[in-house]
Coordinates of C-alpha atoms and ligand atoms in Angstrom, one line a residue:
X1 CA -6.3 -30.8 -24.9
X2 CA -6.0 -30.8 -28.7
X3 CA -6.2 -27.5 -30.5
X4 CA -7.3 -26.9 -34.0
X5 CA -5.3 -24.3 -36.0
X6 CA -6.9 -21.0 -36.9
X7 CA -5.5 -18.7 -39.6
X8 CA -3.4 -16.1 -37.8
X9 CA -1.4 -15.4 -34.7
X10 CA -0.4 -11.9 -33.5
X11 CA 3.4 -11.7 -33.2
X12 CA 5.0 -8.4 -32.1
X13 CA 2.4 -6.3 -33.7
X14 CA 1.7 -8.2 -36.9
X15 CA -0.7 -10.9 -37.9
X16 CA 1.3 -13.9 -39.0
X17 CA 0.1 -17.2 -40.5
X18 CA -0.4 -19.9 -37.9
X19 CA 2.3 -22.1 -39.4
X20 CA 4.8 -19.3 -39.5
X21 CA 4.5 -18.2 -35.9
X22 CA 7.9 -19.7 -34.8
X23 CA 10.8 -18.7 -32.5
X24 CA 14.6 -19.3 -32.4
X25 CA 15.6 -22.4 -30.5
X26 CA 18.0 -20.2 -28.5
X27 CA 15.2 -18.0 -27.1
X28 CA 16.0 -17.2 -23.5
X29 CA 12.5 -18.2 -22.3
X30 CA 12.8 -21.7 -23.8
X31 CA 15.9 -22.3 -21.7
X32 CA 15.1 -20.5 -18.5
X33 CA 11.3 -20.1 -18.4
X34 CA 11.5 -16.3 -18.6
X35 CA 8.0 -15.4 -19.8
X36 CA 4.7 -14.3 -18.5
X37 CA 1.3 -15.2 -19.9
X38 CA -2.5 -15.1 -19.6
X39 CA -5.4 -17.3 -20.3
X40 CA -8.6 -15.5 -21.3
X41 CA -11.9 -16.6 -22.8
X42 CA -14.3 -15.0 -25.2
X43 CA -17.9 -16.3 -25.2
X44 CA -20.5 -16.1 -27.9
X45 CA -23.2 -13.6 -27.0
X46 CA -26.1 -12.0 -28.8
X47 CA -23.9 -8.9 -29.3
X48 CA -21.0 -10.8 -30.7
X49 CA -18.0 -12.4 -29.1
X50 CA -17.5 -11.0 -25.6
X51 CA -14.1 -11.3 -24.0
X52 CA -14.4 -11.9 -20.2
X53 CA -12.6 -9.2 -18.2
X54 CA -10.0 -8.6 -20.9
X55 CA -8.5 -5.5 -19.4
X56 CA -8.2 -7.2 -16.0
X57 CA -6.3 -10.1 -17.6
X58 CA -3.9 -7.7 -19.5
X59 CA -3.3 -5.7 -16.3
X60 CA -2.4 -8.9 -14.5
X61 CA 0.0 -9.8 -17.2
X62 CA 1.6 -6.4 -16.8
X63 CA 1.9 -7.0 -13.0
X64 CA 3.4 -10.4 -13.6
X65 CA 6.0 -8.8 -16.0
X66 CA 6.8 -6.1 -13.5
X67 CA 7.7 -8.7 -10.9
X68 CA 10.4 -10.1 -13.3
X69 CA 11.6 -6.6 -14.3
X70 CA 10.1 -6.9 -17.7
X71 CA 8.6 -3.8 -19.3
X72 CA 6.0 -4.8 -21.8
X73 CA 6.6 -3.0 -25.1
X74 CA 2.8 -2.4 -25.6
X75 CA 0.2 -0.6 -23.6
X76 CA -2.8 -2.4 -22.3
X77 CA -5.0 -0.5 -24.8
X78 CA -2.7 -1.7 -27.7
X79 CA -2.9 -5.3 -26.5
X80 CA -6.7 -5.0 -26.1
X81 CA -7.0 -3.8 -29.7
X82 CA -4.7 -6.7 -30.8
X83 CA -7.0 -9.2 -29.1
X84 CA -10.1 -7.7 -30.8
X85 CA -8.3 -7.6 -34.2
X86 CA -7.2 -11.2 -33.9
X87 CA -10.7 -12.5 -33.0
X88 CA -12.1 -10.6 -36.0
X89 CA -9.4 -11.8 -38.3
X90 CA -10.0 -15.4 -37.4
X91 CA -13.8 -15.0 -37.5
X92 CA -14.3 -16.7 -34.1
X93 CA -17.5 -16.5 -32.2
X94 CA -15.9 -17.8 -29.0
X95 CA -12.4 -18.8 -28.2
X96 CA -9.5 -19.1 -25.7
X97 CA -7.0 -16.3 -25.8
X98 CA -3.3 -16.8 -24.9
X99 CA -1.1 -13.7 -24.7
X100 CA 2.5 -14.4 -23.9
X101 CA 5.5 -12.0 -23.3
X102 CA 8.8 -13.7 -23.2
X103 CA 12.6 -13.1 -23.4
X104 CA 13.5 -14.0 -27.0
X105 CA 16.9 -14.4 -28.6
X106 CA 19.2 -11.4 -28.6
X107 CA 22.5 -13.1 -29.6
X108 CA 23.7 -14.0 -26.1
X109 CA 23.3 -16.9 -23.7
X110 CA 23.3 -16.9 -19.9
X111 CA 20.9 -16.6 -17.0
X112 CA 20.7 -12.7 -17.1
X113 CA 17.7 -12.1 -19.4
X114 CA 18.3 -8.4 -20.0
X115 CA 20.1 -8.5 -23.3
X116 CA 17.3 -10.4 -24.9
X117 CA 14.3 -8.7 -26.5
X118 CA 10.8 -9.0 -25.0
X119 CA 8.7 -10.7 -27.6
X120 CA 4.9 -10.6 -27.4
X121 CA 2.5 -13.0 -29.0
X122 CA -1.2 -13.6 -28.8
X123 CA -2.8 -16.7 -30.0
X124 CA -6.5 -17.6 -30.1
X125 CA -8.2 -21.0 -30.7
X126 CA -11.5 -22.7 -30.2
X127 CA -11.5 -24.5 -26.9
X128 CA -14.0 -26.8 -25.3
X129 CA -14.2 -28.0 -21.7
X130 CA -10.7 -28.0 -20.1
X131 CA -11.4 -30.9 -17.7
X132 CA -13.5 -33.0 -20.0
X133 CA -17.1 -32.8 -21.3
X134 CA -18.7 -34.4 -18.2
X135 CA -16.7 -32.3 -15.7
X136 CA -19.0 -29.3 -15.5
X137 CA -22.1 -31.5 -15.0
X138 CA -20.8 -34.4 -12.9
X139 CA -17.7 -33.0 -11.2
X140 CA -14.1 -34.3 -11.1
X141 CA -12.0 -36.4 -8.9
X142 CA -9.1 -34.6 -7.2
X143 CA -6.1 -35.6 -5.2
X144 CA -3.8 -33.7 -2.8
X145 CA -0.4 -33.5 -4.6
X146 CA 2.8 -34.6 -2.9
X147 CA 4.3 -31.6 -4.7
X148 CA 4.0 -28.3 -2.8
X149 CA 3.2 -25.0 -4.5
X150 CA 6.4 -23.0 -4.6
X151 CA 7.3 -20.7 -1.8
X152 CA 6.7 -16.9 -2.6
X153 CA 10.4 -16.4 -2.1
X154 CA 11.3 -19.1 -4.6
X155 CA 9.1 -17.9 -7.5
X156 CA 6.2 -15.5 -6.6
X157 CA 3.0 -17.6 -7.2
X158 CA 1.1 -14.4 -7.8
X159 CA 2.9 -13.9 -11.1
X160 CA 1.7 -16.0 -14.0
X161 CA 5.2 -16.9 -15.2
X162 CA 5.9 -19.7 -17.7
X163 CA 8.8 -21.2 -15.8
X164 CA 6.7 -21.6 -12.6
X165 CA 4.4 -24.0 -14.4
X166 CA 7.0 -26.7 -14.1
X167 CA 5.6 -27.0 -10.6
X168 CA 2.0 -27.3 -11.7
X169 CA 3.0 -29.7 -14.4
X170 CA 4.6 -32.1 -11.9
X171 CA 1.5 -32.0 -9.8
X172 CA -0.8 -32.6 -12.8
X173 CA 1.3 -35.5 -14.1
X174 CA 1.3 -37.2 -10.7
X175 CA -2.5 -36.8 -10.3
X176 CA -3.3 -38.1 -13.8
X177 CA -0.9 -41.0 -13.5
X178 CA -2.7 -42.0 -10.2
X179 CA -6.0 -41.9 -12.0
X180 CA -7.3 -38.5 -10.8
X181 CA -8.5 -35.6 -12.9
X182 CA -6.7 -32.8 -11.0
X183 CA -4.2 -32.0 -8.3
X184 CA -4.7 -29.8 -5.3
X185 CA -1.5 -28.2 -4.1
X186 CA -0.6 -27.2 -0.5
X187 CA 1.7 -24.3 0.2
X188 CA 5.0 -24.7 2.1
X189 CA 3.1 -24.2 5.4
X190 CA 0.8 -27.1 4.5
X191 CA -2.4 -25.1 3.8
X192 CA -4.3 -25.4 0.6
X193 CA -3.0 -23.0 -2.1
X194 CA -4.8 -24.0 -5.3
X195 CA -5.2 -26.6 -8.0
X196 CA -2.7 -27.0 -10.9
X197 CA -4.5 -24.5 -12.9
X198 CA -7.5 -23.4 -10.9
X199 CA -8.5 -21.7 -7.6
X200 CA -10.3 -23.8 -4.9
X201 CA -13.6 -23.1 -3.1
X202 CA -15.5 -25.2 -0.6
X203 CA -18.8 -24.8 1.2
X204 CA -19.1 -25.4 4.9
X205 CA -22.2 -24.6 7.0
X206 CA -23.5 -22.6 4.1
X207 CA -20.4 -20.4 3.9
X208 CA -18.3 -20.2 0.8
X209 CA -14.6 -20.5 1.8
X210 CA -11.4 -20.0 -0.3
X211 CA -7.8 -19.7 0.6
X212 CA -6.6 -16.0 1.0
X213 CA -4.1 -14.7 -1.5
X214 CA -1.4 -14.8 1.2
X215 CA -1.7 -18.6 1.0
X216 CA -0.1 -18.4 -2.4
X217 CA -2.6 -19.0 -5.1
X218 CA -2.7 -17.1 -8.3
X219 CA -5.0 -14.1 -7.8
X220 CA -7.5 -15.7 -10.1
X221 CA -9.9 -13.4 -12.1
X222 CA -12.6 -16.1 -12.0
X223 CA -12.0 -16.4 -8.2
X224 CA -12.5 -12.7 -7.8
X225 CA -15.6 -12.9 -10.0
X226 CA -17.1 -15.8 -8.0
X227 CA -16.6 -13.9 -4.8
X228 CA -18.5 -10.9 -6.3
X229 CA -21.3 -13.2 -7.7
X230 CA -21.6 -15.0 -4.3
X231 CA -22.0 -11.6 -2.6
X232 CA -24.7 -10.7 -5.1
X233 CA -26.5 -14.0 -4.4
X234 CA -26.4 -13.4 -0.7
X235 CA -24.0 -16.3 0.0
X236 CA -21.6 -15.5 2.8
X237 CA -17.9 -15.7 1.7
X238 CA -14.7 -15.9 3.8
X239 CA -11.1 -16.0 2.7
X240 CA -9.3 -18.2 5.2
X241 CA -6.6 -20.9 5.4
X242 CA -7.9 -24.3 4.5
X243 CA -6.4 -27.6 5.6
X244 CA -6.4 -30.9 3.7
X245 CA -9.1 -32.2 6.2
X246 CA -11.3 -29.2 5.4
X247 CA -11.4 -30.5 1.8
X248 CA -12.0 -34.1 3.0
X249 CA -15.0 -32.9 5.0
X250 CA -16.4 -30.2 2.7
X251 CA -20.1 -30.2 2.0
X252 CA -19.4 -28.9 -1.5
X253 CA -16.3 -28.2 -3.4
X254 CA -15.4 -26.7 -6.8
X255 CA -12.5 -25.3 -8.9
X256 CA -12.6 -22.1 -10.9
X257 CA -10.4 -20.7 -13.6
X258 CA -10.6 -19.3 -17.1
X259 CA -10.0 -22.7 -18.7
X260 CA -11.9 -24.8 -16.1
X261 CA -14.7 -22.3 -15.6
X262 CA -16.7 -23.5 -12.6
X263 CA -16.0 -27.3 -12.2
X264 CA -17.5 -29.2 -9.3
X265 CA -15.3 -31.7 -7.4
X266 CA -17.1 -34.9 -6.5
X267 CA -14.2 -36.6 -4.6
X268 CA -10.9 -35.8 -2.9
X269 CA -8.6 -38.8 -2.3
X270 CA -11.6 -41.1 -2.1
X271 CA -13.5 -38.9 0.4
X272 CA -16.7 -38.6 -1.5
X273 CA -18.4 -35.3 -1.8
X274 CA -20.9 -36.5 -4.4
X275 CA -23.0 -34.7 -7.0
X276 CA -22.6 -31.0 -7.3
X277 CA -24.5 -29.2 -4.5
X278 CA -26.9 -26.3 -4.5
X279 CA -24.3 -23.5 -3.9
X280 CA -22.0 -24.9 -6.6
X281 CA -24.9 -25.2 -9.1
X282 CA -26.3 -21.7 -8.4
X283 CA -22.8 -20.1 -8.8
X284 CA -22.1 -22.1 -11.9
X285 CA -25.4 -21.2 -13.5
X286 CA -24.9 -17.5 -12.7
X287 CA -21.4 -17.5 -14.0
X288 CA -22.5 -18.9 -17.4
X289 CA -25.4 -16.5 -17.6
X290 CA -23.0 -13.6 -17.0
X291 CA -20.2 -14.7 -19.4
X292 CA -22.7 -15.5 -22.1
X293 CA -24.4 -12.1 -21.7
X294 CA -27.8 -13.3 -20.4
X295 CA -27.4 -11.5 -17.0
X296 CA -27.1 -7.7 -17.0
X297 CA -25.7 -7.4 -13.5
X298 CA -22.0 -7.6 -14.2
X299 CA -22.1 -6.5 -17.9
X300 CA -19.0 -4.4 -17.4
X301 CA -17.0 -7.6 -17.3
X302 CA -17.8 -8.3 -21.0
X303 CA -15.7 -6.6 -23.6
X304 CA -17.7 -7.1 -26.8
X305 CA -15.7 -7.5 -30.1
X306 CA -17.3 -5.2 -32.7
Ligands
PPE401 N1 -4.4 -20.9 -10.5 C1 -3.5 -21.2 -11.5 C2 -2.2 -21.9 -11.1 C3 -3.8 -21.0 -12.8 O1 -3.0 -21.3 -13.8 C4 -5.1 -20.4 -13.2 C5 -5.4 -20.1 -14.6 C6 -5.9 -20.0 -12.1 C7 -5.5 -20.3 -10.8 C8 -7.2 -19.3 -12.3 O2 -7.0 -18.0 -12.8 P1 -8.0 -17.2 -13.7 O3 -8.0 -17.8 -15.0 O4 -7.6 -15.8 -13.7 O5 -9.4 -17.4 -13.1 N2 -5.0 -21.2 -15.4 C9 -5.0 -20.9 -16.9 C10 -4.1 -21.8 -17.6 C11 -4.6 -23.2 -18.0 C12 -3.6 -23.9 -18.8 O6 -3.7 -25.1 -19.0 O7 -2.7 -23.2 -19.4 C13 -6.4 -20.7 -17.4 O8 -7.4 -21.1 -16.8 O9 -6.5 -20.2 -18.5

């Protein structure tokens, strides 16, 4: 998706002009994928831009870093302040937020990352609908990828690591080249893990089902939010392994993520699910009411930028 430049990007504690936010070509992360990142959204509300679950996202980035023996050189409070400062500096009412911590260039080459500094950057930009303008209303077409989600003993899928996204990219490319909007990835055991950049939910007999974290999806913050919202709506939820056939026979299906928000799925490999169903629509409506500050129930999820 195209992104339009804003004025400044936060680089190691300073606001730098968009066009000057550059790195050395010998940065370790560019060669070996040694970085961790986040994707966060801020929504326009009556009280100003509200960042959705900002601290939860920053804590997940710290957890991702920990898995790779990276100690982030900033506290969560410092990073939170930086996000607020950056949104104010760029005068944005709503935006996508991309914090990234990566092994930079420390004068050495080789697989061991430890001699390289940990650089931290945060960028913000205005972002529309990740899967296209019609996606939220009409739903998308998905396919089961021939590429498996990586085994937890290859690269932990619970860490949001830059290098791991080669796997998601392969699946996305395959799906788009075959004429689909999104790829669903199975784990090495053959159960549904997640989509290339979203968690998966289906509805069966009125019950909302999603793969457990042990099936290897990213522990999505939107996923956790949807489970809580469903609970509040009185919709029964269960985390359990799903097979490919469970998706083919689902009554309803949708994908969730920061970028994709709550996107209905209308077809999987030509098995038609159809227009978004009642559970999908109710959860999607409630999600947007919450993130845009119209629903007081989960107001602690909104971090308003003063
Ligand atoms: N699974 C994967 C693999 C994933 O990348 C994301 C976020 C999710 C699940 C949902 O997680 P959460 O955002 O916490 O609900 N994907 C981000 C990256 C998208 C991109 O193109 O880059 C996102 O949604 O921001």
